[in-house]
Structures are given as C-alpha cells and as structure tokens.
PDB file of C-alpha atoms in Angstrom:
ATOM      1  CA  UNK A   1     -64.855 -16.690  48.795  1.00 56.00           C
ATOM      2  CA  UNK A   2     -67.149 -19.121  50.284  1.00 55.00           C
ATOM      3  CA  UNK A   3     -65.917 -22.473  51.259  1.00 58.00           C
ATOM      4  CA  UNK A   4     -62.582 -21.759  50.045  1.00 59.00           C
ATOM      5  CA  UNK A   5     -63.770 -22.744  46.328  1.00 77.00           C
ATOM      6  CA  UNK A   6     -62.069 -21.587  43.278  1.00 89.00           C
ATOM      7  CA  UNK A   7     -63.561 -18.771  41.755  1.00 93.00           C
ATOM      8  CA  UNK A   8     -65.882 -18.605  38.644  1.00 96.00           C
ATOM      9  CA  UNK A   9     -63.860 -18.247  35.437  1.00 97.00           C
ATOM     10  CA  UNK A  10     -65.573 -15.557  33.406  1.00 97.00           C
ATOM     11  CA  UNK A  11     -64.600 -15.037  29.761  1.00 97.00           C
ATOM     12  CA  UNK A  12     -65.662 -11.382  28.016  1.00 97.00           C
ATOM     13  CA  UNK A  13     -67.086 -11.438  24.463  1.00 96.00           C
ATOM     14  CA  UNK A  14     -67.903  -8.188  22.930  1.00 94.00           C
ATOM     15  CA  UNK A  15     -66.941  -6.080  20.325  1.00 93.00           C
ATOM     16  CA  UNK A  16     -66.892  -2.895  22.308  1.00 92.00           C
ATOM     17  CA  UNK A  17     -63.921  -2.412  24.439  1.00 93.00           C
ATOM     18  CA  UNK A  18     -65.579   0.104  26.646  1.00 91.00           C
ATOM     19  CA  UNK A  19     -68.201  -2.505  27.380  1.00 90.00           C
ATOM     20  CA  UNK A  20     -65.229  -4.888  27.954  1.00 92.00           C
ATOM     21  CA  UNK A  21     -63.130  -2.680  30.041  1.00 92.00           C
ATOM     22  CA  UNK A  22     -66.548  -1.956  32.489  1.00 90.00           C
ATOM     23  CA  UNK A  23     -67.715  -5.380  32.968  1.00 91.00           C
ATOM     24  CA  UNK A  24     -63.679  -6.395  33.692  1.00 92.00           C
ATOM     25  CA  UNK A  25     -63.345  -3.358  36.212  1.00 91.00           C
ATOM     26  CA  UNK A  26     -66.389  -4.124  38.167  1.00 89.00           C
ATOM     27  CA  UNK A  27     -66.012  -7.951  37.761  1.00 92.00           C
ATOM     28  CA  UNK A  28     -62.256  -7.709  39.213  1.00 88.00           C
ATOM     29  CA  UNK A  29     -63.322  -6.770  42.631  1.00 90.00           C
ATOM     30  CA  UNK A  30     -65.479  -9.737  43.222  1.00 91.00           C
ATOM     31  CA  UNK A  31     -63.772 -12.326  45.086  1.00 90.00           C
ATOM     32  CA  UNK A  32     -65.528 -15.267  43.997  1.00 94.00           C
ATOM     33  CA  UNK A  33     -65.100 -14.068  39.840  1.00 95.00           C
ATOM     34  CA  UNK A  34     -61.841 -14.263  37.985  1.00 95.00           C
ATOM     35  CA  UNK A  35     -62.041 -12.538  34.344  1.00 96.00           C
ATOM     36  CA  UNK A  36     -59.743 -15.148  32.585  1.00 97.00           C
ATOM     37  CA  UNK A  37     -60.008 -13.595  29.489  1.00 96.00           C
ATOM     38  CA  UNK A  38     -61.401 -11.278  26.593  1.00 96.00           C
ATOM     39  CA  UNK A  39     -62.444 -11.517  22.875  1.00 96.00           C
ATOM     40  CA  UNK A  40     -64.186  -8.931  20.389  1.00 94.00           C
ATOM     41  CA  UNK A  41     -65.740 -11.074  18.433  1.00 94.00           C
ATOM     42  CA  UNK A  42     -67.579 -14.106  18.094  1.00 94.00           C
ATOM     43  CA  UNK A  43     -65.475 -16.534  16.345  1.00 95.00           C
ATOM     44  CA  UNK A  44     -62.309 -15.172  18.782  1.00 96.00           C
ATOM     45  CA  UNK A  45     -64.614 -15.791  21.729  1.00 96.00           C
ATOM     46  CA  UNK A  46     -65.313 -19.228  20.759  1.00 96.00           C
ATOM     47  CA  UNK A  47     -61.400 -19.857  20.151  1.00 96.00           C
ATOM     48  CA  UNK A  48     -60.820 -18.161  23.553  1.00 96.00           C
ATOM     49  CA  UNK A  49     -63.115 -20.379  25.432  1.00 96.00           C
ATOM     50  CA  UNK A  50     -61.682 -23.533  23.788  1.00 95.00           C
ATOM     51  CA  UNK A  51     -58.210 -22.055  24.872  1.00 95.00           C
ATOM     52  CA  UNK A  52     -59.222 -21.036  28.494  1.00 96.00           C
ATOM     53  CA  UNK A  53     -62.133 -23.483  29.426  1.00 95.00           C
ATOM     54  CA  UNK A  54     -63.880 -20.854  31.275  1.00 97.00           C
ATOM     55  CA  UNK A  55     -67.124 -21.499  33.856  1.00 96.00           C
ATOM     56  CA  UNK A  56     -69.078 -18.368  32.461  1.00 97.00           C
ATOM     57  CA  UNK A  57     -69.073 -16.818  29.048  1.00 97.00           C
ATOM     58  CA  UNK A  58     -70.705 -13.077  29.126  1.00 96.00           C
ATOM     59  CA  UNK A  59     -71.633 -12.753  25.358  1.00 94.00           C
ATOM     60  CA  UNK A  60     -72.868  -9.577  23.548  1.00 92.00           C
ATOM     61  CA  UNK A  61     -75.422 -10.613  20.496  1.00 89.00           C
ATOM     62  CA  UNK A  62     -74.616  -8.342  17.875  1.00 88.00           C
ATOM     63  CA  UNK A  63     -70.770  -8.391  16.742  1.00 91.00           C
ATOM     64  CA  UNK A  64     -69.312  -8.125  13.545  1.00 89.00           C
ATOM     65  CA  UNK A  65     -68.484 -11.253  11.380  1.00 90.00           C
ATOM     66  CA  UNK A  66     -69.319 -14.563  13.657  1.00 92.00           C
ATOM     67  CA  UNK A  67     -72.644 -12.894  15.975  1.00 90.00           C
ATOM     68  CA  UNK A  68     -73.361 -14.195  19.411  1.00 91.00           C
ATOM     69  CA  UNK A  69     -76.153 -16.587  18.053  1.00 89.00           C
ATOM     70  CA  UNK A  70     -73.680 -18.377  15.635  1.00 92.00           C
ATOM     71  CA  UNK A  71     -70.901 -18.094  18.356  1.00 94.00           C
ATOM     72  CA  UNK A  72     -73.350 -20.165  20.958  1.00 92.00           C
ATOM     73  CA  UNK A  73     -74.069 -22.786  18.146  1.00 90.00           C
ATOM     74  CA  UNK A  74     -70.269 -23.287  17.492  1.00 93.00           C
ATOM     75  CA  UNK A  75     -69.743 -23.847  21.374  1.00 93.00           C
ATOM     76  CA  UNK A  76     -72.585 -26.191  21.680  1.00 88.00           C
ATOM     77  CA  UNK A  77     -71.119 -28.163  18.632  1.00 88.00           C
ATOM     78  CA  UNK A  78     -67.980 -28.247  20.225  1.00 89.00           C
ATOM     79  CA  UNK A  79     -69.214 -29.737  23.316  1.00 88.00           C
ATOM     80  CA  UNK A  80     -68.076 -26.571  25.649  1.00 91.00           C
ATOM     81  CA  UNK A  81     -69.247 -26.906  29.006  1.00 90.00           C
ATOM     82  CA  UNK A  82     -69.276 -23.145  29.399  1.00 94.00           C
ATOM     83  CA  UNK A  83     -72.214 -21.547  30.614  1.00 93.00           C
ATOM     84  CA  UNK A  84     -73.227 -18.604  28.297  1.00 94.00           C
ATOM     85  CA  UNK A  85     -75.169 -15.571  30.046  1.00 93.00           C
ATOM     86  CA  UNK A  86     -75.856 -13.101  27.077  1.00 90.00           C
ATOM     87  CA  UNK A  87     -75.662  -9.418  28.158  1.00 88.00           C
ATOM     88  CA  UNK A  88     -77.257  -7.302  25.716  1.00 81.00           C
ATOM     89  CA  UNK A  89     -78.949  -3.795  24.878  1.00 77.00           C
ATOM     90  CA  UNK A  90     -81.853  -5.619  22.834  1.00 65.00           C
ATOM     91  CA  UNK A  91     -84.859  -5.758  24.480  1.00 60.00           C
ATOM     92  CA  UNK A  92     -86.734  -7.417  21.789  1.00 56.00           C
ATOM     93  CA  UNK A  93     -87.404 -11.073  22.318  1.00 61.00           C
ATOM     94  CA  UNK A  94     -86.847 -12.182  18.703  1.00 64.00           C
ATOM     95  CA  UNK A  95     -83.161 -11.314  19.142  1.00 67.00           C
ATOM     96  CA  UNK A  96     -83.168 -12.874  22.529  1.00 69.00           C
ATOM     97  CA  UNK A  97     -85.255 -16.356  22.243  1.00 70.00           C
ATOM     98  CA  UNK A  98     -83.167 -17.766  19.151  1.00 77.00           C
ATOM     99  CA  UNK A  99     -79.713 -16.703  21.584  1.00 79.00           C
ATOM    100  CA  UNK A 100     -81.392 -19.242  24.263  1.00 75.00           C
ATOM    101  CA  UNK A 101     -82.509 -21.699  21.916  1.00 75.00           C
ATOM    102  CA  UNK A 102     -78.711 -21.966  20.892  1.00 81.00           C
ATOM    103  CA  UNK A 103     -78.022 -22.799  23.909  1.00 83.00           C
ATOM    104  CA  UNK A 104     -77.547 -19.576  26.147  1.00 87.00           C
ATOM    105  CA  UNK A 105     -78.198 -20.018  29.952  1.00 87.00           C
ATOM    106  CA  UNK A 106     -79.925 -16.828  30.096  1.00 85.00           C
ATOM    107  CA  UNK A 107     -79.231 -13.058  29.460  1.00 84.00           C
ATOM    108  CA  UNK A 108     -79.208  -9.339  31.034  1.00 84.00           C
ATOM    109  CA  UNK A 109     -79.181  -6.178  29.911  1.00 81.00           C
ATOM    110  CA  UNK A 110     -76.207  -4.183  29.566  1.00 80.00           C
ATOM    111  CA  UNK A 111     -77.507  -1.524  32.026  1.00 80.00           C
ATOM    112  CA  UNK A 112     -77.954  -4.103  34.630  1.00 80.00           C
ATOM    113  CA  UNK A 113     -76.984  -3.187  38.027  1.00 82.00           C
ATOM    114  CA  UNK A 114     -73.439  -4.523  38.573  1.00 83.00           C
ATOM    115  CA  UNK A 115     -74.450  -6.531  41.807  1.00 87.00           C
ATOM    116  CA  UNK A 116     -77.504  -8.093  39.850  1.00 86.00           C
ATOM    117  CA  UNK A 117     -74.835  -8.877  37.149  1.00 89.00           C
ATOM    118  CA  UNK A 118     -72.287 -10.798  39.594  1.00 92.00           C
ATOM    119  CA  UNK A 119     -75.640 -12.558  40.914  1.00 91.00           C
ATOM    120  CA  UNK A 120     -76.553 -13.410  37.457  1.00 90.00           C
ATOM    121  CA  UNK A 121     -73.025 -14.935  37.103  1.00 94.00           C
ATOM    122  CA  UNK A 122     -73.161 -16.794  40.077  1.00 93.00           C
ATOM    123  CA  UNK A 123     -76.683 -18.352  39.249  1.00 89.00           C
ATOM    124  CA  UNK A 124     -75.908 -19.467  35.787  1.00 90.00           C
ATOM    125  CA  UNK A 125     -72.353 -20.902  36.928  1.00 91.00           C
ATOM    126  CA  UNK A 126     -74.763 -23.035  39.282  1.00 87.00           C
ATOM    127  CA  UNK A 127     -76.961 -24.669  36.891  1.00 83.00           C
ATOM    128  CA  UNK A 128     -79.915 -22.315  37.023  1.00 81.00           C
ATOM    129  CA  UNK A 129     -81.605 -20.513  34.207  1.00 77.00           C
ATOM    130  CA  UNK A 130     -82.097 -16.725  33.816  1.00 76.00           C
ATOM    131  CA  UNK A 131     -85.892 -16.271  32.038  1.00 66.00           C
ATOM    132  CA  UNK A 132     -86.968 -12.843  32.732  1.00 59.00           C
ATOM    133  CA  UNK A 133     -90.804 -12.327  33.140  1.00 58.00           C
ATOM    134  CA  UNK A 134     -90.800 -10.544  29.811  1.00 59.00           C
ATOM    135  CA  UNK A 135     -89.482 -12.975  27.661  1.00 59.00           C
ATOM    136  CA  UNK A 136     -91.538 -15.737  29.191  1.00 56.00           C
ATOM    137  CA  UNK A 137     -94.702 -13.830  28.195  1.00 58.00           C
ATOM    138  CA  UNK A 138     -93.086 -13.611  24.461  1.00 58.00           C
ATOM    139  CA  UNK A 139     -92.643 -17.377  24.521  1.00 55.00           C
ATOM    140  CA  UNK A 140     -96.202 -17.832  25.687  1.00 52.00           C
ATOM    141  CA  UNK A 141     -97.589 -15.381  22.720  1.00 55.00           C
ATOM    142  CA  UNK A 142     -95.154 -17.389  20.225  1.00 52.00           C
ATOM    143  CA  UNK A 143     -96.406 -20.767  20.966  1.00 47.00           C
ATOM    144  CA  UNK A 144     -99.650 -21.025  19.207  1.00 45.00           C
ATOM    145  CA  UNK A 145    -101.974 -23.872  19.652  1.00 42.00           C
ATOM    146  CA  UNK A 146    -100.615 -26.846  20.343  1.00 43.00           C
ATOM    147  CA  UNK A 147    -102.236 -30.473  20.918  1.00 41.00           C
ATOM    148  CA  UNK A 148    -103.676 -30.525  24.314  1.00 37.00           C
ATOM    149  CA  UNK A 149    -100.316 -33.284  25.579  1.00 42.00           C
ATOM    150  CA  UNK A 150     -98.022 -32.709  22.955  1.00 50.00           C
ATOM    151  CA  UNK A 151     -94.374 -34.286  23.229  1.00 56.00           C
ATOM    152  CA  UNK A 152     -95.328 -34.028  27.033  1.00 55.00           C
ATOM    153  CA  UNK A 153     -97.450 -36.366  26.863  1.00 59.00           C
ATOM    154  CA  UNK A 154     -94.899 -39.232  27.612  1.00 80.00           C
ATOM    155  CA  UNK A 155     -93.532 -37.557  30.825  1.00 87.00           C
ATOM    156  CA  UNK A 156     -94.044 -39.233  33.989  1.00 90.00           C
ATOM    157  CA  UNK A 157     -95.832 -37.349  36.667  1.00 90.00           C
ATOM    158  CA  UNK A 158     -92.388 -37.425  38.444  1.00 92.00           C
ATOM    159  CA  UNK A 159     -90.343 -36.148  35.129  1.00 92.00           C
ATOM    160  CA  UNK A 160     -93.285 -33.052  35.145  1.00 90.00           C
ATOM    161  CA  UNK A 161     -92.391 -32.319  38.994  1.00 92.00           C
ATOM    162  CA  UNK A 162     -88.568 -32.139  37.962  1.00 92.00           C
ATOM    163  CA  UNK A 163     -89.315 -30.119  34.679  1.00 91.00           C
ATOM    164  CA  UNK A 164     -91.160 -27.655  36.596  1.00 88.00           C
ATOM    165  CA  UNK A 165     -88.382 -27.218  38.964  1.00 88.00           C
ATOM    166  CA  UNK A 166     -86.212 -26.839  35.868  1.00 87.00           C
ATOM    167  CA  UNK A 167     -88.212 -24.117  34.493  1.00 82.00           C
ATOM    168  CA  UNK A 168     -88.125 -22.141  37.962  1.00 77.00           C
ATOM    169  CA  UNK A 169     -84.164 -22.178  37.718  1.00 78.00           C
ATOM    170  CA  UNK A 170     -83.430 -24.916  40.349  1.00 82.00           C
ATOM    171  CA  UNK A 171     -80.375 -26.931  40.074  1.00 85.00           C
ATOM    172  CA  UNK A 172     -80.149 -30.559  40.327  1.00 88.00           C
ATOM    173  CA  UNK A 173     -79.019 -30.382  43.803  1.00 89.00           C
ATOM    174  CA  UNK A 174     -81.827 -27.991  44.836  1.00 88.00           C
ATOM    175  CA  UNK A 175     -84.485 -30.251  43.132  1.00 92.00           C
ATOM    176  CA  UNK A 176     -83.268 -33.493  44.636  1.00 92.00           C
ATOM    177  CA  UNK A 177     -84.033 -31.533  48.184  1.00 92.00           C
ATOM    178  CA  UNK A 178     -87.069 -30.139  47.364  1.00 91.00           C
ATOM    179  CA  UNK A 179     -88.232 -34.036  46.211  1.00 93.00           C
ATOM    180  CA  UNK A 180     -86.330 -35.840  48.683  1.00 93.00           C
ATOM    181  CA  UNK A 181     -84.242 -37.560  45.971  1.00 92.00           C
ATOM    182  CA  UNK A 182     -80.902 -38.247  45.687  1.00 92.00           C
ATOM    183  CA  UNK A 183     -79.034 -36.031  43.234  1.00 91.00           C
ATOM    184  CA  UNK A 184     -78.119 -39.210  40.655  1.00 91.00           C
ATOM    185  CA  UNK A 185     -81.677 -39.970  40.429  1.00 93.00           C
ATOM    186  CA  UNK A 186     -82.628 -36.229  39.339  1.00 93.00           C
ATOM    187  CA  UNK A 187     -79.836 -36.357  37.014  1.00 90.00           C
ATOM    188  CA  UNK A 188     -81.542 -39.568  35.485  1.00 91.00           C
ATOM    189  CA  UNK A 189     -84.888 -37.463  35.367  1.00 91.00           C
ATOM    190  CA  UNK A 190     -83.532 -34.455  33.333  1.00 91.00           C
ATOM    191  CA  UNK A 191     -81.863 -36.954  30.803  1.00 89.00           C
ATOM    192  CA  UNK A 192     -84.736 -38.600  30.358  1.00 89.00           C
ATOM    193  CA  UNK A 193     -86.664 -35.742  29.933  1.00 90.00           C
ATOM    194  CA  UNK A 194     -84.552 -34.249  27.406  1.00 88.00           C
ATOM    195  CA  UNK A 195     -84.612 -37.508  25.280  1.00 87.00           C
ATOM    196  CA  UNK A 196     -88.404 -37.916  25.372  1.00 87.00           C
ATOM    197  CA  UNK A 197     -89.017 -33.840  24.414  1.00 87.00           C
ATOM    198  CA  UNK A 198     -85.826 -34.066  21.849  1.00 83.00           C
ATOM    199  CA  UNK A 199     -84.112 -31.549  23.347  1.00 83.00           C
ATOM    200  CA  UNK A 200     -80.146 -30.410  23.737  1.00 78.00           C
ATOM    201  CA  UNK A 201     -80.190 -29.214  27.303  1.00 81.00           C
ATOM    202  CA  UNK A 202     -82.441 -27.722  30.464  1.00 81.00           C
ATOM    203  CA  UNK A 203     -82.189 -24.305  29.362  1.00 78.00           C
ATOM    204  CA  UNK A 204     -84.512 -25.332  26.253  1.00 80.00           C
ATOM    205  CA  UNK A 205     -86.046 -27.623  28.689  1.00 84.00           C
ATOM    206  CA  UNK A 206     -87.176 -24.438  30.645  1.00 82.00           C
ATOM    207  CA  UNK A 207     -88.183 -23.039  27.186  1.00 80.00           C
ATOM    208  CA  UNK A 208     -90.404 -26.097  26.226  1.00 83.00           C
ATOM    209  CA  UNK A 209     -91.990 -25.764  29.851  1.00 82.00           C
ATOM    210  CA  UNK A 210     -92.808 -22.079  29.673  1.00 74.00           C
ATOM    211  CA  UNK A 211     -94.048 -22.586  25.796  1.00 74.00           C
ATOM    212  CA  UNK A 212     -96.349 -25.613  26.918  1.00 76.00           C
ATOM    213  CA  UNK A 213     -97.607 -24.469  30.490  1.00 71.00           C
ATOM    214  CA  UNK A 214     -95.883 -26.708  32.422  1.00 69.00           C
ATOM    215  CA  UNK A 215     -93.825 -24.139  34.372  1.00 56.00           C
TER     216      UNK A 215
END
C-alpha cells in the first residue's frame, strides 16, 4: 500500500450475487482496496453507505425497487461523501447520462478489465471524473443549440482554466500544480464555478464543460 495510507473502502451494490462475488474476489487481492460491504439493491445500498461510510461505491444501474439513479439521488440528498462509480452492462448513453447528472463520478462496463476497474476506483477516489469518449460525444450531440456565452459568460479566465482541468479529470492538487496555485485557491475557484453555473459538484461541472465546449 503506497505511503502506508489507509486502503480505499469500497461498497458493492448489485442485485446479482455472482457479480458481487466476482468483484469481491478480485478486489480483495488489491493491497490498497478493501471491500467493506455489499448490498443487493439501491435502498439497501443507501442504508449500507450511511452505516459504513465507504470511500467509493460500485453501483449497478438496473436493480429492483430503488435503482441506481434513485440511489444516487438519495446519497446526494443525504450528503454522502462517497464517490460513486457506476458498473453497468448498459452502453446506451441515455441510461448513463442521468446517473452522471445525479452525482456519479463516472462509469465502467461490467466486462471491464479487472486492472482497469481497480484503476478506475483509485481514480475516482482521488477526485477524478471518468468521462469515456463515447459518452462525451453523446453529451455533445444532445447539447443542441445554445447561446454563445450561456452561463459560462460569467466565469473569469482563470475559472475557465480550472474548469478545463476539471473536465480533464484532474484533482485539485494536480490543478494547483499545473497552474502554480495553492490548493486552497483552486478550491475557491471550484466553488465559484459551481455557484456561477448552478451545479452541484465537479462531476456536473465536467459534464457542463463538455456540453458547452469548455473542455
């Protein structure tokens, strides 16, 4: 485990036991990842997240009762700090985009290479946003006509720079290093961006940047 840091605490939420078992089997051999619990549907997942306070939640989209998108909204409304990574068999962007808008930090497919899954978990835990190329294209095609400036016209040049880095999936620390700023200053810029664009989090900011040509 790097630098003796605590392992990334992961909660598995999927209605198929065989999927959860497969994920657990692989993740348990990772030195820096610890599976702290499982849930078979969205409602149980929300309850377990509240109980266990995981760092990352691997969430299926299609589940009986409370599905992944509703669970995401419930987690957001509860103020959960867990980063949610969607693990789905759906490739249709109409099922994935709402999840990202509900607060997911990104998504991977269920046939993802195991090492890539571990990398995705580490990435979202570090504050990155996973936007795959085909999803970015779908967002752009859905954007439709818009005013030349839109709400982005209120952003300063520096805020636009920070927004571009957010869309590239960089953490505050990486942005600070790239722009030669303090992390505190970057956090202030991120807060101003979210306020000016009326967005809930940096995932939505990344989506906004892609849709509005700021990425």
